[in-house]
mmCIF file of N, CA and C in Angstrom:
data_model
loop_
_atom_site.group_PDB
_atom_site.id
_atom_site.type_symbol
_atom_site.label_atom_id
_atom_site.label_comp_id
_atom_site.label_asym_id
_atom_site.label_seq_id
_atom_site.Cartn_x
_atom_site.Cartn_y
_atom_site.Cartn_z
ATOM 1 N N MET S 1 5.309 18.027 3.161
ATOM 2 C CA MET S 1 4.643 16.518 3.299
ATOM 3 C C MET S 1 4.044 16.573 1.938
ATOM 4 N N TYR S 2 3.746 15.425 1.331
ATOM 5 C CA TYR S 2 3.367 15.096 0.121
ATOM 6 C C TYR S 2 2.390 13.956 -0.035
ATOM 7 N N PHE S 3 0.960 14.485 -0.394
ATOM 8 C CA PHE S 3 0.203 12.884 -0.569
ATOM 9 C C PHE S 3 -0.359 12.712 -1.942
ATOM 10 N N CYS S 4 -0.416 11.710 -2.448
ATOM 11 C CA CYS S 4 -1.094 11.342 -3.663
ATOM 12 C C CYS S 4 -2.382 12.267 -3.755
ATOM 13 N N ASP S 5 -2.719 12.450 -4.963
ATOM 14 C CA ASP S 5 -4.214 12.825 -5.134
ATOM 15 C C ASP S 5 -5.167 11.996 -5.110
ATOM 16 N N VAL S 6 -4.466 10.711 -5.463
ATOM 17 C CA VAL S 6 -5.738 9.492 -5.679
ATOM 18 C C VAL S 6 -6.075 9.479 -3.921
ATOM 19 N N LYS S 7 -7.430 8.651 -3.779
ATOM 20 C CA LYS S 7 -7.708 8.281 -2.615
ATOM 21 C C LYS S 7 -6.698 7.039 -2.071
ATOM 22 N N SER S 8 -6.585 7.098 -0.925
ATOM 23 C CA SER S 8 -5.610 6.034 -0.382
ATOM 24 C C SER S 8 -5.962 5.624 0.844
ATOM 25 N N LYS S 9 -6.491 4.292 0.836
ATOM 26 C CA LYS S 9 -7.169 3.612 2.017
ATOM 27 C C LYS S 9 -5.882 3.148 3.014
ATOM 28 N N PHE S 10 -4.788 2.738 2.148
ATOM 29 C CA PHE S 10 -3.471 2.075 3.140
ATOM 30 C C PHE S 10 -2.319 3.098 2.959
ATOM 31 N N LEU S 11 -2.032 3.494 1.837
ATOM 32 C CA LEU S 11 -0.744 3.891 1.409
ATOM 33 C C LEU S 11 -0.173 4.816 2.257
ATOM 34 N N ASN S 12 -1.574 6.162 2.436
ATOM 35 C CA ASN S 12 -0.808 7.078 3.533
ATOM 36 C C ASN S 12 -0.601 6.820 4.715
ATOM 37 N N HIS S 13 -0.777 5.504 5.220
ATOM 38 C CA HIS S 13 -0.923 5.216 6.649
ATOM 39 C C HIS S 13 0.411 4.519 6.800
ATOM 40 N N ILE S 14 1.003 3.931 6.009
ATOM 41 C CA ILE S 14 2.436 3.138 5.719
ATOM 42 C C ILE S 14 3.489 3.923 5.802
ATOM 43 N N ASN S 15 4.297 4.024 6.749
ATOM 44 C CA ASN S 15 5.823 4.499 6.558
ATOM 45 C C ASN S 15 7.115 3.438 6.658
ATOM 46 N N SER S 16 6.604 2.614 6.798
ATOM 47 C CA SER S 16 7.738 1.639 6.998
ATOM 48 C C SER S 16 7.157 0.034 6.777
ATOM 49 N N PRO S 17 8.162 -1.037 6.360
ATOM 50 C CA PRO S 17 7.727 -2.231 6.499
ATOM 51 C C PRO S 17 7.134 -2.903 7.379
ATOM 52 N N LYS S 18 7.435 -2.264 8.610
ATOM 53 C CA LYS S 18 6.752 -3.276 10.211
ATOM 54 C C LYS S 18 5.485 -2.564 9.971
ATOM 55 N N GLU S 19 5.024 -1.561 9.421
ATOM 56 C CA GLU S 19 3.432 -1.059 9.044
ATOM 57 C C GLU S 19 3.049 -1.648 8.426
ATOM 58 N N LEU S 20 3.502 -1.763 6.981
ATOM 59 C CA LEU S 20 2.917 -2.792 6.065
ATOM 60 C C LEU S 20 2.585 -4.128 6.580
ATOM 61 N N ARG S 21 3.586 -4.985 7.321
ATOM 62 C CA ARG S 21 3.257 -6.127 7.919
ATOM 63 C C ARG S 21 1.929 -6.449 8.752
ATOM 64 N N LEU S 22 1.433 -5.100 9.318
ATOM 65 C CA LEU S 22 -0.085 -5.244 9.959
ATOM 66 C C LEU S 22 -0.790 -5.385 8.882
ATOM 67 N N LEU S 23 -0.841 -5.171 8.005
ATOM 68 C CA LEU S 23 -1.986 -5.156 7.030
ATOM 69 C C LEU S 23 -2.465 -6.933 6.729
ATOM 70 N N ASN S 24 -3.553 -7.123 6.528
ATOM 71 C CA ASN S 24 -4.086 -8.232 6.290
ATOM 72 C C ASN S 24 -3.512 -8.626 4.915
ATOM 73 N N GLN S 25 -3.319 -9.923 4.257
ATOM 74 C CA GLN S 25 -3.130 -10.228 3.080
ATOM 75 C C GLN S 25 -4.004 -10.041 2.007
ATOM 76 N N LYS S 26 -5.125 -10.163 2.182
ATOM 77 C CA LYS S 26 -6.336 -9.547 1.384
ATOM 78 C C LYS S 26 -6.326 -8.181 1.034
ATOM 79 N N ASP S 27 -5.619 -7.296 1.697
ATOM 80 C CA ASP S 27 -5.589 -5.770 1.462
ATOM 81 C C ASP S 27 -4.134 -5.274 0.746
ATOM 82 N N LEU S 28 -3.341 -6.388 0.364
ATOM 83 C CA LEU S 28 -2.032 -6.319 -0.485
ATOM 84 C C LEU S 28 -2.511 -5.846 -1.928
ATOM 85 N N PRO S 29 -3.559 -6.451 -2.485
ATOM 86 C CA PRO S 29 -3.876 -6.065 -3.875
ATOM 87 C C PRO S 29 -4.298 -4.352 -4.013
ATOM 88 N N GLN S 30 -4.957 -3.930 -2.804
ATOM 89 C CA GLN S 30 -5.602 -2.552 -2.952
ATOM 90 C C GLN S 30 -4.201 -1.648 -2.637
ATOM 91 N N LEU S 31 -3.235 -2.199 -1.876
ATOM 92 C CA LEU S 31 -2.246 -1.694 -1.646
ATOM 93 C C LEU S 31 -1.290 -1.270 -2.851
ATOM 94 N N ALA S 32 -1.301 -2.445 -3.430
ATOM 95 C CA ALA S 32 -0.421 -2.311 -4.700
ATOM 96 C C ALA S 32 -1.058 -1.294 -5.760
ATOM 97 N N ARG S 33 -2.227 -1.413 -5.952
ATOM 98 C CA ARG S 33 -3.000 -0.284 -6.661
ATOM 99 C C ARG S 33 -2.715 1.249 -6.266
ATOM 100 N N GLU S 34 -2.700 1.424 -4.907
ATOM 101 C CA GLU S 34 -2.173 2.677 -4.529
ATOM 102 C C GLU S 34 -0.805 3.066 -4.690
ATOM 103 N N LEU S 35 -0.047 2.164 -4.649
ATOM 104 C CA LEU S 35 1.566 2.236 -4.779
ATOM 105 C C LEU S 35 1.603 2.746 -6.335
ATOM 106 N N ARG S 36 1.151 1.730 -7.089
ATOM 107 C CA ARG S 36 1.323 2.184 -8.359
ATOM 108 C C ARG S 36 1.029 3.424 -8.929
ATOM 109 N N GLU S 37 -0.425 4.003 -8.430
ATOM 110 C CA GLU S 37 -1.223 5.256 -8.708
ATOM 111 C C GLU S 37 -0.217 6.314 -8.099
ATOM 112 N N PHE S 38 0.431 5.976 -6.850
ATOM 113 C CA PHE S 38 1.479 7.192 -6.222
ATOM 114 C C PHE S 38 2.712 7.372 -7.058
ATOM 115 N N ILE S 39 3.187 6.336 -7.537
ATOM 116 C CA ILE S 39 4.576 6.534 -8.431
ATOM 117 C C ILE S 39 4.099 7.082 -9.568
ATOM 118 N N ILE S 40 2.996 7.007 -10.242
ATOM 119 C CA ILE S 40 2.479 7.506 -11.662
ATOM 120 C C ILE S 40 2.239 8.976 -11.210
ATOM 121 N N ASP S 41 1.786 9.054 -10.155
ATOM 122 C CA ASP S 41 1.447 10.586 -10.079
ATOM 123 C C ASP S 41 2.608 11.469 -9.871
ATOM 124 N N ILE S 42 3.423 10.749 -9.094
ATOM 125 C CA ILE S 42 4.761 11.837 -8.909
ATOM 126 C C ILE S 42 5.738 12.069 -10.295
ATOM 127 N N VAL S 43 5.829 10.620 -10.955
ATOM 128 C CA VAL S 43 6.637 10.908 -11.982
ATOM 129 C C VAL S 43 5.943 11.439 -13.263
ATOM 130 N N ALA S 44 4.735 11.379 -13.210
ATOM 131 C CA ALA S 44 4.070 12.348 -14.317
ATOM 132 C C ALA S 44 4.353 13.844 -13.902
ATOM 133 N N THR S 45 4.387 14.289 -12.858
ATOM 134 C CA THR S 45 4.791 15.649 -12.677
ATOM 135 C C THR S 45 6.264 16.043 -12.435
ATOM 136 N N LYS S 46 7.073 14.955 -12.026
ATOM 137 C CA LYS S 46 8.895 15.402 -12.189
ATOM 138 C C LYS S 46 9.226 14.650 -13.290
ATOM 139 N N GLU S 47 10.030 13.898 -13.110
ATOM 140 C CA GLU S 47 10.791 12.804 -13.861
ATOM 141 C C GLU S 47 11.030 11.578 -13.107
ATOM 142 N N GLY S 48 11.325 10.469 -13.888
ATOM 143 C CA GLY S 48 11.718 9.261 -13.512
ATOM 144 C C GLY S 48 11.559 7.933 -14.561
ATOM 145 N N HIS S 49 11.744 6.919 -13.955
ATOM 146 C CA HIS S 49 11.426 5.852 -14.502
ATOM 147 C C HIS S 49 10.470 4.942 -14.242
ATOM 148 N N LEU S 50 9.220 4.832 -14.891
ATOM 149 C CA LEU S 50 7.926 4.328 -14.703
ATOM 150 C C LEU S 50 8.214 2.354 -14.628
ATOM 151 N N GLY S 51 8.698 2.137 -15.872
ATOM 152 C CA GLY S 51 8.420 0.614 -16.339
ATOM 153 C C GLY S 51 8.982 -0.360 -15.247
ATOM 154 N N ALA S 52 10.189 -0.137 -14.817
ATOM 155 C CA ALA S 52 10.832 -1.079 -13.884
ATOM 156 C C ALA S 52 10.237 -1.117 -12.613
ATOM 157 N N SER S 53 9.731 0.327 -11.953
ATOM 158 C CA SER S 53 9.140 0.234 -10.886
ATOM 159 C C SER S 53 7.908 -0.494 -10.805
ATOM 160 N N LEU S 54 7.144 -0.120 -11.820
ATOM 161 C CA LEU S 54 5.726 -0.516 -11.915
ATOM 162 C C LEU S 54 5.484 -2.286 -12.340
ATOM 163 N N GLY S 55 6.571 -2.565 -12.710
ATOM 164 C CA GLY S 55 6.581 -3.678 -12.964
ATOM 165 C C GLY S 55 6.800 -4.877 -11.823
ATOM 166 N N VAL S 56 7.478 -4.193 -10.859
ATOM 167 C CA VAL S 56 7.793 -5.266 -9.475
ATOM 168 C C VAL S 56 6.888 -4.433 -8.053
ATOM 169 N N VAL S 57 5.974 -3.816 -8.622
ATOM 170 C CA VAL S 57 4.992 -3.484 -7.328
ATOM 171 C C VAL S 57 4.653 -4.487 -6.336
ATOM 172 N N GLU S 58 3.941 -5.326 -7.073
ATOM 173 C CA GLU S 58 3.568 -6.709 -5.985
ATOM 174 C C GLU S 58 4.951 -7.361 -5.503
ATOM 175 N N LEU S 59 5.934 -7.541 -6.311
ATOM 176 C CA LEU S 59 6.973 -8.147 -5.758
ATOM 177 C C LEU S 59 7.892 -7.531 -4.289
ATOM 178 N N THR S 60 7.797 -6.316 -4.387
ATOM 179 C CA THR S 60 8.592 -5.271 -3.679
ATOM 180 C C THR S 60 7.655 -5.276 -2.540
ATOM 181 N N ILE S 61 6.224 -5.546 -2.469
ATOM 182 C CA ILE S 61 5.277 -5.508 -1.477
ATOM 183 C C ILE S 61 5.495 -6.650 -0.858
ATOM 184 N N ALA S 62 5.701 -8.051 -1.247
ATOM 185 C CA ALA S 62 5.943 -9.092 -0.951
ATOM 186 C C ALA S 62 7.096 -9.470 -0.166
ATOM 187 N N LEU S 63 8.269 -8.811 -0.736
ATOM 188 C CA LEU S 63 9.198 -9.142 -0.082
ATOM 189 C C LEU S 63 9.249 -8.306 1.182
ATOM 190 N N HIS S 64 8.887 -7.211 1.169
ATOM 191 C CA HIS S 64 8.747 -6.273 2.652
ATOM 192 C C HIS S 64 7.678 -7.011 3.817
ATOM 193 N N TYR S 65 6.958 -7.831 3.059
ATOM 194 C CA TYR S 65 5.713 -8.315 3.710
ATOM 195 C C TYR S 65 6.093 -9.485 4.431
ATOM 196 N N VAL S 66 7.043 -10.070 3.595
ATOM 197 C CA VAL S 66 7.504 -11.613 4.062
ATOM 198 C C VAL S 66 8.797 -11.516 5.005
ATOM 199 N N PHE S 67 9.808 -10.721 4.460
ATOM 200 C CA PHE S 67 10.982 -10.894 5.295
ATOM 201 C C PHE S 67 11.113 -9.380 6.094
ATOM 202 N N ASN S 68 11.951 -9.558 7.156
ATOM 203 C CA ASN S 68 12.021 -8.700 8.151
ATOM 204 C C ASN S 68 12.967 -7.451 7.777
ATOM 205 N N THR S 69 12.862 -6.787 6.968
ATOM 206 C CA THR S 69 13.475 -5.911 6.464
ATOM 207 C C THR S 69 13.901 -4.757 7.626
ATOM 208 N N PRO S 70 14.779 -4.165 7.767
ATOM 209 C CA PRO S 70 15.942 -4.124 6.954
ATOM 210 C C PRO S 70 16.777 -5.241 7.430
ATOM 211 N N ASP S 71 16.595 -5.829 8.610
ATOM 212 C CA ASP S 71 17.407 -7.037 8.919
ATOM 213 C C ASP S 71 17.765 -7.942 7.986
ATOM 214 N N ASP S 72 16.646 -8.658 7.372
ATOM 215 C CA ASP S 72 16.515 -9.282 6.137
ATOM 216 C C ASP S 72 16.906 -8.251 4.837
ATOM 217 N N GLN S 73 18.179 -8.405 4.447
ATOM 218 C CA GLN S 73 18.431 -7.225 3.221
ATOM 219 C C GLN S 73 18.474 -7.773 1.621
ATOM 220 N N LEU S 74 17.578 -6.780 1.285
ATOM 221 C CA LEU S 74 17.328 -6.678 -0.261
ATOM 222 C C LEU S 74 18.489 -5.922 -1.066
ATOM 223 N N ILE S 75 18.641 -6.715 -2.329
ATOM 224 C CA ILE S 75 19.496 -6.115 -3.439
ATOM 225 C C ILE S 75 18.564 -5.961 -4.695
ATOM 226 N N TRP S 76 18.508 -4.812 -5.291
ATOM 227 C CA TRP S 76 17.775 -4.742 -6.341
ATOM 228 C C TRP S 76 18.674 -5.150 -7.327
ATOM 229 N N ASP S 77 18.167 -5.276 -8.726
ATOM 230 C CA ASP S 77 19.213 -6.005 -9.941
ATOM 231 C C ASP S 77 18.951 -4.370 -10.543
ATOM 232 N N VAL S 78 18.238 -3.568 -10.581
ATOM 233 C CA VAL S 78 18.378 -2.267 -11.411
ATOM 234 C C VAL S 78 17.704 -0.954 -10.463
ATOM 235 N N GLY S 79 18.216 -0.159 -10.400
ATOM 236 C CA GLY S 79 18.050 0.997 -9.250
ATOM 237 C C GLY S 79 16.495 1.535 -9.546
ATOM 238 N N HIS S 80 16.192 1.395 -10.753
ATOM 239 C CA HIS S 80 14.793 2.004 -11.336
ATOM 240 C C HIS S 80 13.575 1.240 -10.519
ATOM 241 N N GLN S 81 14.038 -0.189 -10.310
ATOM 242 C CA GLN S 81 13.103 -0.919 -9.761
ATOM 243 C C GLN S 81 12.541 -0.741 -8.252
ATOM 244 N N ALA S 82 13.352 0.239 -7.905
ATOM 245 C CA ALA S 82 13.412 0.505 -6.268
ATOM 246 C C ALA S 82 12.259 1.932 -5.796
ATOM 247 N N TYR S 83 11.662 2.284 -6.547
ATOM 248 C CA TYR S 83 10.722 3.346 -6.378
ATOM 249 C C TYR S 83 9.545 2.792 -5.298
ATOM 250 N N GLY S 84 8.961 1.948 -5.472
ATOM 251 C CA GLY S 84 8.116 1.207 -4.525
ATOM 252 C C GLY S 84 8.791 0.975 -3.182
ATOM 253 N N HIS S 85 9.857 0.345 -3.309
ATOM 254 C CA HIS S 85 10.939 0.237 -1.932
ATOM 255 C C HIS S 85 11.326 1.394 -1.452
ATOM 256 N N LYS S 86 11.380 2.459 -2.042
ATOM 257 C CA LYS S 86 11.594 3.589 -1.140
ATOM 258 C C LYS S 86 10.611 4.382 -0.677
ATOM 259 N N ILE S 87 9.452 4.100 -1.473
ATOM 260 C CA ILE S 87 8.156 4.781 -0.598
ATOM 261 C C ILE S 87 7.682 3.711 0.401
ATOM 262 N N LEU S 88 8.111 2.530 0.563
ATOM 263 C CA LEU S 88 7.541 2.035 1.493
ATOM 264 C C LEU S 88 8.654 1.755 2.838
ATOM 265 N N THR S 89 9.787 2.408 2.700
ATOM 266 C CA THR S 89 11.019 2.508 3.690
ATOM 267 C C THR S 89 11.093 3.703 4.189
ATOM 268 N N GLU S 90 10.075 4.489 4.764
ATOM 269 C CA GLU S 90 10.337 5.509 5.179
ATOM 270 C C GLU S 90 10.563 7.017 4.260
ATOM 271 N N ARG S 91 10.488 6.900 3.175
ATOM 272 C CA ARG S 91 10.671 7.897 2.166
ATOM 273 C C ARG S 91 9.430 8.176 1.509
ATOM 274 N N ARG S 92 8.239 7.832 1.732
ATOM 275 C CA ARG S 92 7.184 8.169 1.161
ATOM 276 C C ARG S 92 6.890 9.575 0.848
ATOM 277 N N GLU S 93 6.940 10.339 2.310
ATOM 278 C CA GLU S 93 6.550 11.801 2.145
ATOM 279 C C GLU S 93 8.069 12.552 1.434
ATOM 280 N N ASN S 94 8.834 12.214 1.070
ATOM 281 C CA ASN S 94 10.038 12.807 0.249
ATOM 282 C C ASN S 94 10.135 12.357 -0.976
ATOM 283 N N PHE S 95 9.273 11.207 -1.497
ATOM 284 C CA PHE S 95 9.643 10.623 -2.561
ATOM 285 C C PHE S 95 9.309 11.727 -3.958
ATOM 286 N N HIS S 96 8.533 12.811 -3.597
ATOM 287 C CA HIS S 96 8.174 13.784 -4.619
ATOM 288 C C HIS S 96 9.725 14.525 -4.716
ATOM 289 N N THR S 97 10.723 14.581 -4.261
ATOM 290 C CA THR S 97 11.736 15.005 -4.386
ATOM 291 C C THR S 97 12.843 13.883 -5.054
ATOM 292 N N ASN S 98 12.254 13.017 -5.335
ATOM 293 C CA ASN S 98 13.461 12.018 -6.343
ATOM 294 C C ASN S 98 14.050 12.338 -7.621
ATOM 295 N N ARG S 99 15.153 12.217 -7.440
ATOM 296 C CA ARG S 99 15.888 12.709 -8.640
ATOM 297 C C ARG S 99 16.127 14.048 -8.807
ATOM 298 N N GLN S 100 15.730 15.063 -7.979
ATOM 299 C CA GLN S 100 15.770 16.467 -7.767
ATOM 300 C C GLN S 100 17.001 16.996 -6.837
ATOM 301 N N LEU S 101 17.458 17.896 -7.164
ATOM 302 C CA LEU S 101 18.518 18.407 -6.358
ATOM 303 C C LEU S 101 18.347 18.678 -4.818
ATOM 304 N N ASN S 102 19.094 18.202 -4.008
ATOM 305 C CA ASN S 102 18.815 18.097 -2.511
ATOM 306 C C ASN S 102 17.763 17.067 -2.385
ATOM 307 N N GLY S 103 17.218 16.402 -3.256
ATOM 308 C CA GLY S 103 16.130 15.456 -2.756
ATOM 309 C C GLY S 103 17.030 13.757 -2.701
ATOM 310 N N ILE S 104 15.934 13.003 -2.688
ATOM 311 C CA ILE S 104 16.254 11.707 -2.637
ATOM 312 C C ILE S 104 16.814 11.105 -3.764
ATOM 313 N N SER S 105 17.817 10.045 -3.442
ATOM 314 C CA SER S 105 18.352 9.574 -4.895
ATOM 315 C C SER S 105 17.237 8.735 -5.904
ATOM 316 N N GLY S 106 17.650 8.733 -6.891
ATOM 317 C CA GLY S 106 16.813 7.629 -7.750
ATOM 318 C C GLY S 106 17.027 6.526 -7.805
ATOM 319 N N PHE S 107 18.247 5.905 -7.223
ATOM 320 C CA PHE S 107 18.760 4.610 -6.707
ATOM 321 C C PHE S 107 18.643 4.429 -5.225
ATOM 322 N N PRO S 108 18.623 3.040 -5.182
ATOM 323 C CA PRO S 108 19.109 2.890 -3.659
ATOM 324 C C PRO S 108 20.540 3.292 -3.347
ATOM 325 N N LYS S 109 20.614 4.081 -1.947
ATOM 326 C CA LYS S 109 21.661 4.818 -1.689
ATOM 327 C C LYS S 109 22.024 4.248 -0.259
ATOM 328 N N ARG S 110 23.189 3.566 0.151
ATOM 329 C CA ARG S 110 23.239 3.089 1.673
ATOM 330 C C ARG S 110 23.257 4.440 2.361
ATOM 331 N N SER S 111 23.708 5.401 2.105
ATOM 332 C CA SER S 111 23.770 6.562 3.084
ATOM 333 C C SER S 111 22.402 7.277 3.175
ATOM 334 N N GLU S 112 21.665 6.817 2.613
ATOM 335 C CA GLU S 112 20.138 7.483 2.607
ATOM 336 C C GLU S 112 19.343 6.836 3.176
ATOM 337 N N SER S 113 19.154 5.353 3.547
ATOM 338 C CA SER S 113 18.540 4.452 4.110
ATOM 339 C C SER S 113 19.204 3.086 4.606
ATOM 340 N N VAL S 114 18.718 2.667 5.820
ATOM 341 C CA VAL S 114 19.232 1.248 6.391
ATOM 342 C C VAL S 114 18.522 0.274 5.370
ATOM 343 N N TYR S 115 17.558 0.569 4.775
ATOM 344 C CA TYR S 115 16.921 -0.442 3.667
ATOM 345 C C TYR S 115 17.286 -0.594 2.550
ATOM 346 N N ASP S 116 18.431 0.358 2.395
ATOM 347 C CA ASP S 116 19.212 0.028 0.968
ATOM 348 C C ASP S 116 20.544 -0.580 1.187
ATOM 349 N N THR S 117 20.602 -1.952 1.053
ATOM 350 C CA THR S 117 21.439 -2.714 1.143
ATOM 351 C C THR S 117 22.778 -2.529 0.622
ATOM 352 N N PHE S 118 22.761 -1.879 -0.900
ATOM 353 C CA PHE S 118 23.622 -1.675 -1.780
ATOM 354 C C PHE S 118 23.036 -0.787 -2.971
ATOM 355 N N GLY S 119 24.242 -0.053 -3.223
ATOM 356 C CA GLY S 119 23.920 1.140 -3.975
ATOM 357 C C GLY S 119 23.931 0.833 -5.516
ATOM 358 N N VAL S 120 23.059 -0.040 -5.941
ATOM 359 C CA VAL S 120 22.690 -0.312 -7.306
ATOM 360 C C VAL S 120 22.746 0.603 -8.243
ATOM 361 N N GLY S 121 23.198 0.416 -9.551
ATOM 362 C CA GLY S 121 23.048 1.538 -10.696
ATOM 363 C C GLY S 121 21.964 1.073 -11.682
ATOM 364 N N HIS S 122 22.559 1.353 -13.080
ATOM 365 C CA HIS S 122 21.625 1.130 -14.017
ATOM 366 C C HIS S 122 21.127 -0.399 -14.360
ATOM 367 N N ALA S 123 22.120 -1.226 -14.233
ATOM 368 C CA ALA S 123 21.677 -2.713 -14.825
ATOM 369 C C ALA S 123 22.552 -3.861 -14.304
ATOM 370 N N SER S 124 21.995 -4.924 -13.795
ATOM 371 C CA SER S 124 22.189 -6.079 -13.448
ATOM 372 C C SER S 124 23.536 -6.271 -12.509
ATOM 373 N N THR S 125 23.661 -5.478 -11.600
ATOM 374 C CA THR S 125 24.948 -5.769 -10.428
ATOM 375 C C THR S 125 24.393 -6.560 -9.459
ATOM 376 N N SER S 126 23.033 -7.151 -9.379
ATOM 377 C CA SER S 126 22.636 -7.838 -8.168
ATOM 378 C C SER S 126 23.410 -9.134 -7.619
ATOM 379 N N ILE S 127 23.614 -9.774 -9.082
ATOM 380 C CA ILE S 127 24.306 -10.987 -8.932
ATOM 381 C C ILE S 127 25.720 -11.079 -8.422
ATOM 382 N N SER S 128 26.310 -10.149 -8.826
ATOM 383 C CA SER S 128 27.760 -9.989 -8.335
ATOM 384 C C SER S 128 27.843 -9.160 -6.887
ATOM 385 N N ALA S 129 26.764 -8.468 -6.625
ATOM 386 C CA ALA S 129 26.820 -7.645 -5.246
ATOM 387 C C ALA S 129 26.376 -8.756 -4.410
ATOM 388 N N ALA S 130 25.385 -9.668 -4.730
ATOM 389 C CA ALA S 130 25.120 -10.492 -3.717
ATOM 390 C C ALA S 130 26.034 -11.628 -3.298
ATOM 391 N N LEU S 131 26.649 -12.114 -4.741
ATOM 392 C CA LEU S 131 27.889 -12.968 -4.247
ATOM 393 C C LEU S 131 28.810 -12.372 -3.409
ATOM 394 N N GLY S 132 29.197 -11.055 -3.765
ATOM 395 C CA GLY S 132 30.455 -10.091 -2.845
ATOM 396 C C GLY S 132 29.827 -10.322 -1.498
ATOM 397 N N TRP S 133 28.738 -9.762 -1.011
ATOM 398 C CA TRP S 133 28.043 -9.689 0.146
ATOM 399 C C TRP S 133 28.015 -10.859 0.694
ATOM 400 N N GLN S 134 27.872 -12.138 0.363
ATOM 401 C CA GLN S 134 27.760 -13.445 1.001
ATOM 402 C C GLN S 134 29.293 -14.150 1.113
ATOM 403 N N LEU S 135 30.004 -13.752 0.522
ATOM 404 C CA LEU S 135 31.469 -14.537 0.696
ATOM 405 C C LEU S 135 31.861 -14.378 1.899
ATOM 406 N N PRO S 136 31.967 -13.368 2.246
ATOM 407 C CA PRO S 136 32.749 -12.973 3.609
ATOM 408 C C PRO S 136 31.974 -13.688 4.740
ATOM 409 N N GLN S 137 30.565 -14.067 4.481
ATOM 410 C CA GLN S 137 29.775 -14.491 5.596
ATOM 411 C C GLN S 137 29.828 -16.270 5.726
ATOM 412 N N ASN S 138 30.715 -16.748 4.781
ATOM 413 C CA ASN S 138 30.968 -18.184 4.455
ATOM 414 C C ASN S 138 32.215 -18.498 5.397
#
């Protein structure tokens, strides 16, 4: 089990979006700070892509807070945006294995989690994926 060195008021107690939705909205900015620090702490000692994930921390929290994931499905545009998503969706304890041999994938991976709707890769596949996902529904 891995815990961030940074003091965590909320993040170490959230293992799923269901638990995230129990927080008061006023606590979400603090959770965003903790999530950023957690991502930085891990990537600084391992490897990974910071920019895309740090840029969507608030969006990631908001999507999982407002929508009923995994029933409401999220499709990420770039896999590197999904670090916060992975941490909030039952993979926080294993996130230190991100992109490591026998660790969790650096991208959303359908076989890894019910929260990973689409196995997005490096760039801009979300529009075609969402269209392909929606067409059979109509």
